[in-house]
Coordinates of C-alpha atoms in Angstrom, one line a residue:
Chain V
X1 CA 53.8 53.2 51.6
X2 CA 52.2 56.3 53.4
X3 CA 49.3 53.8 53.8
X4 CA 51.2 51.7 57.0
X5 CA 51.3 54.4 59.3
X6 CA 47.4 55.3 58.8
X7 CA 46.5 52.0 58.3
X8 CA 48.2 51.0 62.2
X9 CA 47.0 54.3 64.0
X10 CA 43.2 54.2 62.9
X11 CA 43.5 50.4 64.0
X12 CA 44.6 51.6 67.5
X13 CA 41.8 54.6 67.3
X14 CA 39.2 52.1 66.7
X15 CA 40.3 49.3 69.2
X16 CA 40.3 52.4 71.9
X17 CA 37.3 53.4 70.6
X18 CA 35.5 50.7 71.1
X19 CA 36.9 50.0 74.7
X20 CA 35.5 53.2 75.4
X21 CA 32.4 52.2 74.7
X22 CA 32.4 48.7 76.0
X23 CA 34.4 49.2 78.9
X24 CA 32.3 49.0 82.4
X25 CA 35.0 51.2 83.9
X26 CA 34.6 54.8 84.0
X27 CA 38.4 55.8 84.7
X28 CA 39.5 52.6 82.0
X29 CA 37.1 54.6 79.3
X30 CA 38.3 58.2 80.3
X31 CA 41.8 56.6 80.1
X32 CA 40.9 55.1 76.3
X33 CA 39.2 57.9 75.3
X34 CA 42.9 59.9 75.5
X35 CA 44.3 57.1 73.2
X36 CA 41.3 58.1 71.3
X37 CA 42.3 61.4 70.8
X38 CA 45.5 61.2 71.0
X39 CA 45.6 59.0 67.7
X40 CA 43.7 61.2 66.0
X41 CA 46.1 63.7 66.6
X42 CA 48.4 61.5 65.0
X43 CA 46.5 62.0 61.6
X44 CA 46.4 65.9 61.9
X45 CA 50.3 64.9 62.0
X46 CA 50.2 62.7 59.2
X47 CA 48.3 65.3 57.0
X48 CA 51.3 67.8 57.9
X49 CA 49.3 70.4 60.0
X50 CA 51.6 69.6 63.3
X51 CA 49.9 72.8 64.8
X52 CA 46.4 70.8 64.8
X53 CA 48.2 68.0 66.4
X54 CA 49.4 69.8 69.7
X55 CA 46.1 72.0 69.6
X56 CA 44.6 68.6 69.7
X57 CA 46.8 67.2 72.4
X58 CA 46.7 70.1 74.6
X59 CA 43.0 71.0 74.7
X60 CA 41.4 67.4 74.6
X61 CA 44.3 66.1 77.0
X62 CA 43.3 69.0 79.6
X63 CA 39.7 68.5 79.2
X64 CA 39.5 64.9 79.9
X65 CA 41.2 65.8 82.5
X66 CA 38.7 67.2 84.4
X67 CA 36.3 64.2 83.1
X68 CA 38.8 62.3 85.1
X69 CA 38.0 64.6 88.1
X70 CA 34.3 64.2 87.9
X71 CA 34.9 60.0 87.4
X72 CA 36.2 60.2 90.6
X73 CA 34.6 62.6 92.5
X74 CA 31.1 62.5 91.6
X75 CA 30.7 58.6 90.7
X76 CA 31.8 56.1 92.7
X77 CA 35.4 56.7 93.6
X78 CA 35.6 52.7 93.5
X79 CA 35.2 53.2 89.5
X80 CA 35.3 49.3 89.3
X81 CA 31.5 48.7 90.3
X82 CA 29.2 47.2 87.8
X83 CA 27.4 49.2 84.9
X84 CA 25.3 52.1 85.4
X85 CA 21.9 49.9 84.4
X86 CA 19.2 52.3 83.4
X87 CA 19.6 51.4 79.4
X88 CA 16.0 52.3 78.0
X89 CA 15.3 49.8 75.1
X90 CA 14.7 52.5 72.7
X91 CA 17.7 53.7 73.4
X92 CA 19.5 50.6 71.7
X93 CA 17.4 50.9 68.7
X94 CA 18.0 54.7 68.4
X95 CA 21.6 53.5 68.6
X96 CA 21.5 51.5 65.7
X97 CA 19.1 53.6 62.8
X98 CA 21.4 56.6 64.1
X99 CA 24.8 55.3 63.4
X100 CA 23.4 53.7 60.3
X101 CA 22.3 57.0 59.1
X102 CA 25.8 58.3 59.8
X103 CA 27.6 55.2 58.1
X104 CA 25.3 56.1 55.2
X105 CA 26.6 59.5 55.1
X106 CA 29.9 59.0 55.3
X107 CA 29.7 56.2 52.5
X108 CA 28.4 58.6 50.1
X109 CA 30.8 61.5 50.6
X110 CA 33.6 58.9 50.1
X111 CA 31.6 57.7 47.2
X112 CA 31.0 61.5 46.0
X113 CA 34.5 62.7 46.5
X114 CA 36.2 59.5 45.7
X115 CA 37.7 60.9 42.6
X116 CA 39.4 64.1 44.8
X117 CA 40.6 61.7 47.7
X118 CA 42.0 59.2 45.0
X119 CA 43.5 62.2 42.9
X120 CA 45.0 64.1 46.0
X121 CA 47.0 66.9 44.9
X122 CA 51.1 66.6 45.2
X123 CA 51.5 70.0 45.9
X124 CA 50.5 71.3 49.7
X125 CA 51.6 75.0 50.2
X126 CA 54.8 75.3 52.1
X127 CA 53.2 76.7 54.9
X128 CA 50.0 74.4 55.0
X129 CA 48.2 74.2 58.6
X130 CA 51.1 76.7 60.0
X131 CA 50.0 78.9 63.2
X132 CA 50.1 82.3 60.8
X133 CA 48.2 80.7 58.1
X134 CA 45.8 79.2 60.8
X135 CA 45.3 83.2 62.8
X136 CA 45.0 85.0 59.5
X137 CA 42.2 82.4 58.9
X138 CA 40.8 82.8 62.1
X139 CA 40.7 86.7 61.8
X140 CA 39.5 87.4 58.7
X141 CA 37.2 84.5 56.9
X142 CA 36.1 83.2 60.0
X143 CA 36.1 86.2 62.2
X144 CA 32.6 86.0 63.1
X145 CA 32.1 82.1 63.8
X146 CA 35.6 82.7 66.0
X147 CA 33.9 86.0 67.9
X148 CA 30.9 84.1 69.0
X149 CA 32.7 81.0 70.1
X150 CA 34.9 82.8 72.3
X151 CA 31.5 84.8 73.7
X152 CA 30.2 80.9 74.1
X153 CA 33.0 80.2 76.3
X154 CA 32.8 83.5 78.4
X155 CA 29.1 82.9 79.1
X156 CA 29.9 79.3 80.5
X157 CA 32.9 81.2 82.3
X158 CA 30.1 83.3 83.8
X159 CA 27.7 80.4 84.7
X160 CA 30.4 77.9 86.2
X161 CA 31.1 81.3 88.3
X162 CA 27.6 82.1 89.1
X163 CA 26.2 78.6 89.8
X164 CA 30.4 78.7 92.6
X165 CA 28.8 81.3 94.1
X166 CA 25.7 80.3 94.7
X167 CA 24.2 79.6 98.6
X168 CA 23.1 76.8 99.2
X169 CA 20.5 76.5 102.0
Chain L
X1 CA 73.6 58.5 51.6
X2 CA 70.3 60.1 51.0
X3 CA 69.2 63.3 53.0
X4 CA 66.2 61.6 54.7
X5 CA 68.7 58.5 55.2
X6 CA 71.5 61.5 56.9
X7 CA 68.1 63.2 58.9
X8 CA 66.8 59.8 60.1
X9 CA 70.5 58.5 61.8
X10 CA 71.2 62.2 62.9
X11 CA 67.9 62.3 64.7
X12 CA 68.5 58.7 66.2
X13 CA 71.8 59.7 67.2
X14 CA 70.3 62.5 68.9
X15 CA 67.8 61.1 70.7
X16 CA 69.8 58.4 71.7
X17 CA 72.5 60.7 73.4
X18 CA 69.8 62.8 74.7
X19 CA 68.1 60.6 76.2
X20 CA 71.0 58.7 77.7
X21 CA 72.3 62.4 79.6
X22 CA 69.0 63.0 81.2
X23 CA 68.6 59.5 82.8
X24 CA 72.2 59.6 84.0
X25 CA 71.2 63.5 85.2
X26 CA 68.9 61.9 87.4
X27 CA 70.9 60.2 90.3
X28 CA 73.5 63.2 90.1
X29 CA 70.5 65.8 90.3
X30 CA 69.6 63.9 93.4
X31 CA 73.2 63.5 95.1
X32 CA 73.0 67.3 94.6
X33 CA 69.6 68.9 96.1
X34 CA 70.4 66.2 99.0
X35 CA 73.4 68.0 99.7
X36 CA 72.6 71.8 98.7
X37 CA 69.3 71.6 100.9
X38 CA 71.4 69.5 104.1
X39 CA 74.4 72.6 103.8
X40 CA 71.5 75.0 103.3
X41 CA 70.1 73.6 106.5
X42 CA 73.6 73.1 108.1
X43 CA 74.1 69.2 107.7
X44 CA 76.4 67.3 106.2
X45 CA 74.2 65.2 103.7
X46 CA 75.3 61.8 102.3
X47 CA 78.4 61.3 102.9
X48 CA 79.0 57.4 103.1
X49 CA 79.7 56.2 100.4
X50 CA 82.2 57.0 97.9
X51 CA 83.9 60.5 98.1
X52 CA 81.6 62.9 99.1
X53 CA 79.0 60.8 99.2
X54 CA 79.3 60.5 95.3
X55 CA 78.1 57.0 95.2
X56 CA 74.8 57.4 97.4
X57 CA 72.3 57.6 94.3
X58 CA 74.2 54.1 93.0
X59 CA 73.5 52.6 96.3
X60 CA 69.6 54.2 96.4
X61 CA 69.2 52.7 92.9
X62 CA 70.2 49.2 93.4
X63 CA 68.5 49.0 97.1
X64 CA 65.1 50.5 95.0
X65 CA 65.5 47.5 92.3
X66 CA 66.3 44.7 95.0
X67 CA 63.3 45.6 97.0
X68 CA 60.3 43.5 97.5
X69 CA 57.5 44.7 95.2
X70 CA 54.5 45.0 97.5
X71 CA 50.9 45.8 95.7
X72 CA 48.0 46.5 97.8
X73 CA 45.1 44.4 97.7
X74 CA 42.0 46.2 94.9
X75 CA 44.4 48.4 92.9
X76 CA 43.3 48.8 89.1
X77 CA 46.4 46.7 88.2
X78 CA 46.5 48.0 84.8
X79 CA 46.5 51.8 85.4
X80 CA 48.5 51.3 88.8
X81 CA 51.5 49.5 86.5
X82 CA 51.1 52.5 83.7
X83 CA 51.1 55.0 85.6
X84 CA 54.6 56.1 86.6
X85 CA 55.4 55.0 82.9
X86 CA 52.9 57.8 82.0
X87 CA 54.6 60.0 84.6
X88 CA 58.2 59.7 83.1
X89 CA 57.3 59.2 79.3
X90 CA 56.5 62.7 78.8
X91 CA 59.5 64.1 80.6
X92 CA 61.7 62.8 78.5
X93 CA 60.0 63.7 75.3
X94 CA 59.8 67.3 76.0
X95 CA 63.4 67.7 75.8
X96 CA 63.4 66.4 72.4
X97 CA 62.7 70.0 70.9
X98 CA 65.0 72.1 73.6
X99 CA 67.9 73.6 71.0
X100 CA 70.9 73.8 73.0
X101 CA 73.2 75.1 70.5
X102 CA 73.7 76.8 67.3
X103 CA 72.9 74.4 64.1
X104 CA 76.4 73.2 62.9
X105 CA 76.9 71.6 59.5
X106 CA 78.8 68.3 59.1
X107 CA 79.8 66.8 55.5
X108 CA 77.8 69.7 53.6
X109 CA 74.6 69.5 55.5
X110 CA 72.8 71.2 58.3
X111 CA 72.1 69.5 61.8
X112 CA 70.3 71.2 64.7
X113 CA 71.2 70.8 67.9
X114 CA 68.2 69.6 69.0
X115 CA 66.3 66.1 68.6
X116 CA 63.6 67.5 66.1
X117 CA 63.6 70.8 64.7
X118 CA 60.0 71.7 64.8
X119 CA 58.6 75.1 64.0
X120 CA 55.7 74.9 66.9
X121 CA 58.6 73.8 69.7
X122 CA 57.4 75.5 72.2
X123 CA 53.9 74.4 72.1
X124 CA 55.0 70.8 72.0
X125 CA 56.7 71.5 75.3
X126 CA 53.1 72.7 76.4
X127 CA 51.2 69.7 75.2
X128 CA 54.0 67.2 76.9
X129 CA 54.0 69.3 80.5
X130 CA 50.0 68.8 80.5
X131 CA 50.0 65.3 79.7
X132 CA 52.8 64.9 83.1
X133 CA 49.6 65.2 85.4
X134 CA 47.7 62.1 84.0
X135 CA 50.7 59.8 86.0
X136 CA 50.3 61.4 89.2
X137 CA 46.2 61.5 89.0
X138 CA 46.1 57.6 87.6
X139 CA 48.6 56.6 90.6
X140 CA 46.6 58.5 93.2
X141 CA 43.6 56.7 91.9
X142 CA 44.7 53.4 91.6
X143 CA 46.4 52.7 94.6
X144 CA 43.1 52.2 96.1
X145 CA 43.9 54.5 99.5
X146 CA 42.8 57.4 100.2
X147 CA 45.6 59.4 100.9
X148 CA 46.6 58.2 97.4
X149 CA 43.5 59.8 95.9
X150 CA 43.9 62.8 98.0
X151 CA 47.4 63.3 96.7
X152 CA 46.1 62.7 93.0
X153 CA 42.9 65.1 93.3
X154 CA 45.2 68.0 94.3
X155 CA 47.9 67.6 92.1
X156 CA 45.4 67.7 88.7
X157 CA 43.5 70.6 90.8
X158 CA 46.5 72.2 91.1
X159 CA 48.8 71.8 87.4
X160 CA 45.1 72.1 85.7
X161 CA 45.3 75.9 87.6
X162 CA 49.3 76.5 86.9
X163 CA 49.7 75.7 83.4
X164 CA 47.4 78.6 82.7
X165 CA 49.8 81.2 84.2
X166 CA 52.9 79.2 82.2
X167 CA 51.1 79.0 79.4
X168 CA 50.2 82.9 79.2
X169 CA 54.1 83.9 80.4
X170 CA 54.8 81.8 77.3
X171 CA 52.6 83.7 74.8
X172 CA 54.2 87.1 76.4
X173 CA 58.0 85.4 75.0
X174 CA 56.0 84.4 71.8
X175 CA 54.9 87.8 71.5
X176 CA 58.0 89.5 71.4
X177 CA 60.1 86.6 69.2
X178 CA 57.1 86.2 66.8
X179 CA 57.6 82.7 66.2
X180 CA 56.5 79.7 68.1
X181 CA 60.3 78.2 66.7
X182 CA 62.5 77.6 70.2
X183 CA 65.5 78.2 67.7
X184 CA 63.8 81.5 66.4
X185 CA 63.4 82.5 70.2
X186 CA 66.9 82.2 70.7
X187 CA 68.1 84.3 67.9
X188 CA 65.7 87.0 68.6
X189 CA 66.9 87.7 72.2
X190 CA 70.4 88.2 70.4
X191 CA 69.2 90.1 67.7
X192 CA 66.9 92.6 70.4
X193 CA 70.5 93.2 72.3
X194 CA 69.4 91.8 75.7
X195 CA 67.9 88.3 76.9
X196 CA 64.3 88.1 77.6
X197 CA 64.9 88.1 81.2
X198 CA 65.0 92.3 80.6
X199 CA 62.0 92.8 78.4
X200 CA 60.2 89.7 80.2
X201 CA 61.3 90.1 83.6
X202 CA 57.7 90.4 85.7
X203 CA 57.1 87.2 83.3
X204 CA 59.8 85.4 83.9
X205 CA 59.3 86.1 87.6
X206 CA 55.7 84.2 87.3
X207 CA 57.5 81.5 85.2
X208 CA 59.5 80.6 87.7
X209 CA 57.1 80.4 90.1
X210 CA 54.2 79.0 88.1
X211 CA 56.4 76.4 86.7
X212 CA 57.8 75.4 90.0
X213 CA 53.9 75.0 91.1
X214 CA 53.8 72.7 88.2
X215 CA 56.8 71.1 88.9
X216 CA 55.2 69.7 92.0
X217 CA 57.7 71.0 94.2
X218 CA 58.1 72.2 97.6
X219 CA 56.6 74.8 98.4
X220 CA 54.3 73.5 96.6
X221 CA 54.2 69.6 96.6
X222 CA 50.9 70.0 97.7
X223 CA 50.7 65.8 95.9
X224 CA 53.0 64.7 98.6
X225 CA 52.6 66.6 101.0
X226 CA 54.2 64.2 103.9
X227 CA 52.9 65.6 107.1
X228 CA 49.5 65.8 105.6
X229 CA 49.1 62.7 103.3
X230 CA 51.2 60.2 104.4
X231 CA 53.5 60.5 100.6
X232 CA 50.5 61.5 98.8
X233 CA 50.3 60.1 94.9
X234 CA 53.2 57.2 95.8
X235 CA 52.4 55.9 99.1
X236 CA 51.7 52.4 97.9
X237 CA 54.2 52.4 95.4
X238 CA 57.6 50.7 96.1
X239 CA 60.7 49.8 94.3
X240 CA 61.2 50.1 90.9
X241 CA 58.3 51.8 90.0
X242 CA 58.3 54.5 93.2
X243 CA 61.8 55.0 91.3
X244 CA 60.3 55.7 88.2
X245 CA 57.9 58.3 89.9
X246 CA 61.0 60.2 91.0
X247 CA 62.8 60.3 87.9
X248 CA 59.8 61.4 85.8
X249 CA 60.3 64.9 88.7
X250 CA 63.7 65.4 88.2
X251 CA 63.5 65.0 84.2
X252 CA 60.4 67.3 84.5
X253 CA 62.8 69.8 86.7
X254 CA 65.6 70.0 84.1
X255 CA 63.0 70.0 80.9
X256 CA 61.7 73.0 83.0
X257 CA 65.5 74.7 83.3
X258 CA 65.9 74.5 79.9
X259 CA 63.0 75.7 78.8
X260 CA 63.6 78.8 81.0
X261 CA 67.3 79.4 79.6
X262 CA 66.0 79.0 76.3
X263 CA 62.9 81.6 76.9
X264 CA 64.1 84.6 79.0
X265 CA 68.2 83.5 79.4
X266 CA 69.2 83.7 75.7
X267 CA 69.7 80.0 75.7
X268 CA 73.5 78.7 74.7
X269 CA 74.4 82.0 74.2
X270 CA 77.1 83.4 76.7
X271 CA 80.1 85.6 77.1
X272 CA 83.0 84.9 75.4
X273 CA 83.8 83.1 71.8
X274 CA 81.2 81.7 70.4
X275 CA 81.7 78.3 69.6
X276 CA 79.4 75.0 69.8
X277 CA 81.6 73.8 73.2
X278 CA 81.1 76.5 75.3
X279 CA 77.8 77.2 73.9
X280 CA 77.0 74.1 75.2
X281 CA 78.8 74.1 78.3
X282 CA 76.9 77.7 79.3
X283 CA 73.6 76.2 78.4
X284 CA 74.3 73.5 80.6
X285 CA 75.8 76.3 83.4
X286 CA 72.5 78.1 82.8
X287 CA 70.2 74.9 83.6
X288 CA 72.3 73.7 86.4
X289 CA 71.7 77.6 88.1
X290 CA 68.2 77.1 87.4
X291 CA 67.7 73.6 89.3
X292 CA 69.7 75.0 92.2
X293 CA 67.3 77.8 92.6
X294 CA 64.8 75.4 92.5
X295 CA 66.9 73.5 95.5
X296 CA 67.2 76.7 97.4
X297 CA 63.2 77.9 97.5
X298 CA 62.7 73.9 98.8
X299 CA 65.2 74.8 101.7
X300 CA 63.7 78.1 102.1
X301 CA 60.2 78.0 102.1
X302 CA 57.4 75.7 104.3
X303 CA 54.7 73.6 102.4
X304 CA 52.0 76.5 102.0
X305 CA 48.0 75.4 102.7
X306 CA 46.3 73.9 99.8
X307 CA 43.8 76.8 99.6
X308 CA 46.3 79.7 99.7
X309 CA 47.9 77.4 96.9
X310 CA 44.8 77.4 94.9
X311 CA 43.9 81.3 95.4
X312 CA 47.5 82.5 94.9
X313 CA 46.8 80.8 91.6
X314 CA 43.7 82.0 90.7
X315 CA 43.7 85.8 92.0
X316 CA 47.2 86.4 91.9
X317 CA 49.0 84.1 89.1
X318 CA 46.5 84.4 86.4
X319 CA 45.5 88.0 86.6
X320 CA 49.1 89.1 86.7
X321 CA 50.0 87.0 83.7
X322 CA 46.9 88.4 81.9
X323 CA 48.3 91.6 82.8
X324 CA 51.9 90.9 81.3
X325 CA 50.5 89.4 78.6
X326 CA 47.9 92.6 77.6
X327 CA 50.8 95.1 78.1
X328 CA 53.4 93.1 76.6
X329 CA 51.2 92.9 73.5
X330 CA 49.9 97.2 73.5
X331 CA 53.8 97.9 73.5
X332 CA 54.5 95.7 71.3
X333 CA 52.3 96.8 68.6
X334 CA 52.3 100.8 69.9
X335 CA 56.3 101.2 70.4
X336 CA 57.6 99.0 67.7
X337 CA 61.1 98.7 67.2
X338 CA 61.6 100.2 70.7
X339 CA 58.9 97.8 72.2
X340 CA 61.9 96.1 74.0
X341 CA 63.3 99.1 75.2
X342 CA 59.9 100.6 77.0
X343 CA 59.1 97.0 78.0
X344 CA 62.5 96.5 79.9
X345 CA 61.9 100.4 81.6
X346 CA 58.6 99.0 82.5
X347 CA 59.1 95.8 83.9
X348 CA 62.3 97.2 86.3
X349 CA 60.0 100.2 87.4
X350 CA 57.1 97.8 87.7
X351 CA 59.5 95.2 90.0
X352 CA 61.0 98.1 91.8
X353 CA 57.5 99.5 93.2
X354 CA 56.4 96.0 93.7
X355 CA 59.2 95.6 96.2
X356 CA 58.7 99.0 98.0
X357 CA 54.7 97.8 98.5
X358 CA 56.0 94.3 99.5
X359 CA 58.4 96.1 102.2
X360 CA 55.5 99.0 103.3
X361 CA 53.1 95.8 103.9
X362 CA 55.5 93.6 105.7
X363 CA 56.3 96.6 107.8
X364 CA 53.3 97.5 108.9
X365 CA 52.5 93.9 109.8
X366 CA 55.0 93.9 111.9
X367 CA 54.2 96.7 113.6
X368 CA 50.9 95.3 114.6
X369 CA 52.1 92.2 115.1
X370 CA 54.5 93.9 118.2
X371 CA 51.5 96.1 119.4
X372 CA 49.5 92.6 119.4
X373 CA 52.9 90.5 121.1
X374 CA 54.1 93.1 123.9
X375 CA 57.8 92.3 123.2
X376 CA 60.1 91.1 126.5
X377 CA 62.2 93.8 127.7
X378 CA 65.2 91.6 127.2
X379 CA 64.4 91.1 123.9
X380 CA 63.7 94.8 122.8
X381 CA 67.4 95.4 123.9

C-alpha cells in the first residue's frame, strides 16, 4: 500500500510541474514551482530522511522567494501580460533531442537497477538520513566537495557585495 | 487496538484539541493587547459589550463575516483568494511540534504532549515561519494597488533579513542541548541546573527582538505600516478573509511564545510539584508573559524607518548573532562540562557593559543635544 501516497504526490509534482512550464504567468509559475518542490519534499519524507525534507523546504522555499522578488520587481509588476516572445526555433528542437536524451537515461538506470529498486532492502539503519549521520558525512567523506561549496557561496557573497557597491555614473 | 491504531487516534486527538485552543486564543489574544496597549496608553479599551468588554472580539467576528465582500477590479483572483489561507496554514502547523509537557503514559503506552514527536522539531518550526511570508508577499501582489505591493515587497525584504538572526540564536540553543529534539531541549536546560535564558541570555535578547521583526509587529510592521501605506499587505482585503490575515499574526505570535519558553525558559517546567497540570498551566503562564511583552514594546515604541529596519538587521542583528553563535560554540567545545557556567558569567558581564555603553552614549547625546537646544530658564529649574 506504500504505493498510494507516491503514486498521488508525484501526480501533484508533475501537474505543477507542468504548469510551471506552460503557465504564461510569472508569479502563477514561481507560485507552482513551490508545489513543485514542496512535493518533492514529501518523498525525502516518504523515504524516512525527514531532515532532507525541512532542508528542502527551508532552502528552496527562501530561495524562490527572492524569485518572487525579482518577478515583481524587475518584470512587469502587472505579471498577467502576455508571453515573453523571443522563442528561437532551435530552441524547441534543442528541447526535444535534450529531454529525450534524459528520458533515455533515466530509462536505463531503472532498467539497470531494476533488480535493487524491486529488491529494496527491509532493513534501513535506525538512524538513516538523521542530522548526525548527515554532518559526520558531510565532515569526513565529503569534506572536500562541502569546503568548496561553501567557498562557491562566499565568492557570490563577495560579488552580490561588490557589484551593491558599485557607482554607477 | 494496535500501536499505530493507539498513535494515529492520539495524534488526531491532539491535533484536534490543539488546533481548536489556538483559534479560540485568537479573539481573547485580541480582547487583550486592545486593552493592555489602551491602559498602557491611559484608555479604557473596549468596554461595551459584555463585562469588561469580554464580548468585543464576538461582535468583531460576526460584523467581519456579515460584511460585504468587495474585490477590486484586476486582482489575480486565484492567488488573491489563497493568500491569507497561505498566511494562516503555516501558523497553525508550527505548533504541532511545541511539547508542552512531560510525556505521560496511558493504558501501558507512551504519549507526548505534543502533536508529533519529531526528532528535527525545531527545524520544522524554521521551515513553517519562512513559508508565513509567502501570504503576506502573494496578498501585496495580488491586490493590484500599489500600496499593497509596497506592503508585500517590504515584508519579504524584511522576514527574508530576520529569519537569519532567529535562525542563528537557534543553532546557539542547538548548540548547547545537542539535539535538534524540542523535548531533548527541554530536559537539557533541567539537567544544566538553569534555563537557557542564563547561558543564552545575549541570544535570547536577539530572539526576542528578531522574532518580533518576524512577527511583523510594531515596531516593526513595516507591512502595514498605516501612516505610510494606507494598511499595507490588506488594504483591499475585507471581511472574512482580512479576518483570516489577522489570525494567521496572532497564531504566529503565540507559536513564537512558545517557541521561546520552550528554548531559553525551560518550557513546562516551573516551581513547585511537578505534575502534568501545573506543568501545563506554567507553560501556558510562560507564553501568556511572552505575548504581553510583545503588547508592551507595541505601546512603547514608534514604527522605526524602513531603512534603519533593514540596517539594524544587517549590521547589528546578524553580526551579533554570528558572534553568539562563534563563542557559544569555542566555550562549548574549550570549557566542557562547565561551558554553561563560563557562558552564563559571560553573557551577564557582556549585558552589563552593553548597558553602561548604551547609558555613556545616550548621555553624551544628550549633552549635545542641550548645548545644540539652549534650554528655557524655566525649564532648567
Amino acid at each position: 500500500m506504500t504505493w498510494i501516497p507516491f503514486v498521488l504526490i508525484a501526480a501533484v509534482a508533475v501537474f505543477f510541474a507542468l504548469y510551471l512550464v506552460l503557465s504564461k504567468n510569472a508569479v502563477h509559475g514561481a507560485l507552482s514551482l513551490v508545489l513543485v518542490l514542496v512535493s518533492l519534499a514529501i518523498f525525502f519524507l516518504l523515504l524516512g530522511a525527514e531532515f532532507i525534507f525541512i532542508v528542502q523546504v527551508a532552502v528552496y522555499a527562501g530561495a524562490i522567494m527572492v524569485l518572487f522578488l525579482f518577478v515583481m520587481m524587475l518584470l512587469n509588476v502587472g505579471g498577467a501580460e502576455g508571453p515573453l516572445r523571443e522563442n528561437p526555433s532551435w530552441q524547441l528542437a534543442a528541447a526535444i533531442v535534450l529531454g529525450c536524451v534524459l528520458l533515455f537515461e533515466a530509462a536505463l538506470h531503472i532498467a539497470r537497477a531494476g533488480e535493487g529498486v524491486r529488491h529494496f532492502p527491509q532493513a534501513i539503519a535506525a538512524d538513516f538520513g538523521s542530522p548526525e549521520r548527515i554532518g559526520q558525512l558531510l565532515f569526513s567523506s565529503y569534506l572536500l566537495p562541502f569546503e568548496i561549496t561553501s567557498l562557491v557561496l562566499l565568492a557570490a557573497m563577495i560579488g552580490a557585495v561588490v557589484l551593491a557597491l558599485r557607482r554607477f555614473p | 487496538m494496535s500501536n499505530t491504531t493507539f498513535d494515529w487516534i492520539a495524534s488526531l486527538i491532539k491535533a484536534v484539541i490543539i488546533f481548536v485552543v489556538l483559534l479560540q486564543l485568537v479573539p481573547v489574544l485580541i480582547w487583550l493587547e486592545r486593552k493592555v496597549v489602551a491602559r498602557m496608553q491611559q484608555r479604557i479599551g473596549p468596554n461595551r459589550v459584555g463585562p469588561f468588554g469580554l464580548l468585543q472580539p464576538l461582535a468583531d467576528a460576526v460584523k467581519l463575516m456579515a460584511k460585504e465582500n468587495i474585490i477590486p477590479t484586476g486582482v489575480d483572483k486565484l492567488v488573491y483568494y489563497l493568500a491569507p489561507v497561505i498566511s494562516i496554514v503555516p501558523a497553525l502547523a508550527a505548533f504541532a511540534v511545541v511539547p508542552f509537557g512531560e510525556p505521560i503514559h496511558v493504558a501501558g503506552r507512551v504519549v507526548y504532549l505534543q502533536v508529533a514527536h519529531v526528532n528535527i522539531g525545531i527545524l520544522y518550526v524554521l521551515a513553517l515561519s519562512s513559508l508565513a511570508v509567502y501570504g503576506i508577499t502573494l496578498a501585496g501582489w495580488s491586490s493590484n494597488n500599489k500600496y499593497s505591493l509596497l506592503g508585500g515587497l517590504r515584508a519579504s525584504a524584511q522576514m527574508i533579513s530576520y529569519e537569519i538572526p532567529v535562525g542563528l540564536t537557534v543553532v546557539a540553543v542547538v548548540l548547547l542541548a545537542g539535539s535538534l529534539d524540542l523535548l531533548d531541549i527541554v530536559n537539557q536546560q533541567v539537567k544544566q541546573g538553569i534555563w537557557n535564558i542564563g547561558p543564552q541570555f545575549i541570544g535570547f535578547l536577539l530572539f526576542v527582538v528578531a522574532s518580533n521583526a518576524e512577527l511583523n509587529r510594531a515596531p516593526f510592521d513595516m507591512a502595514e505600516a498605516e501612516s505610510e501605506l494606507v494598511a499595507g499587505f490588506h488594504t483591499e482585503y475585507t471581511g472574512f478573509r482580512f479576518a483570516m490575515f489577522f489570525m494567521g499574526e496572532y497564531v504566529n505570535m503565540v507559536t513564537t511564545s512558545a517557541l521561546a519558553t520552550v528554548m531559553y525558559l525551560g518550557g513546562w517546567h516551573g516551581f513547585g510539584p511537578d505534575v502534568w497540570y501545573l506543568n501545563l498551566i506554567w507553560f501556558i503562564l510562560k507564553i501568556f508573559a511572552f505575548i504581553i511583552f510583545y503588547m508592551w514594546v507595541r505601546a512603547s515604541w514608534p514604527r522605526i524607518r524602513y531603512d534603519q529596519l533593514m540596517g539594524f538587521g544587517w549590521k547589528v542583528m546578524i553580526p551579533a548573532a554570528l558572534l553568539n553563535l562563534a563563542a557559544t560554540a569555542v566555550v562549548i567545545v574549550v570549557a566542557k562540562e562547565r561551558a554553561t557556567l563560563w557562558l552564563t558569567a559571560v553573557n551577564i558581564a557582556l549585558f552589563v557593559v552593553f548597558l553602561a555603553v548604551l547609558r555613556l552614549v545616550n548621555s553624551r547625546q544628550l549633552e549635545q543635544h542641550r548645548q545644540v537646544v539652549p534650554q528655557p530658564d524655566a525649564v532648567r529649574g
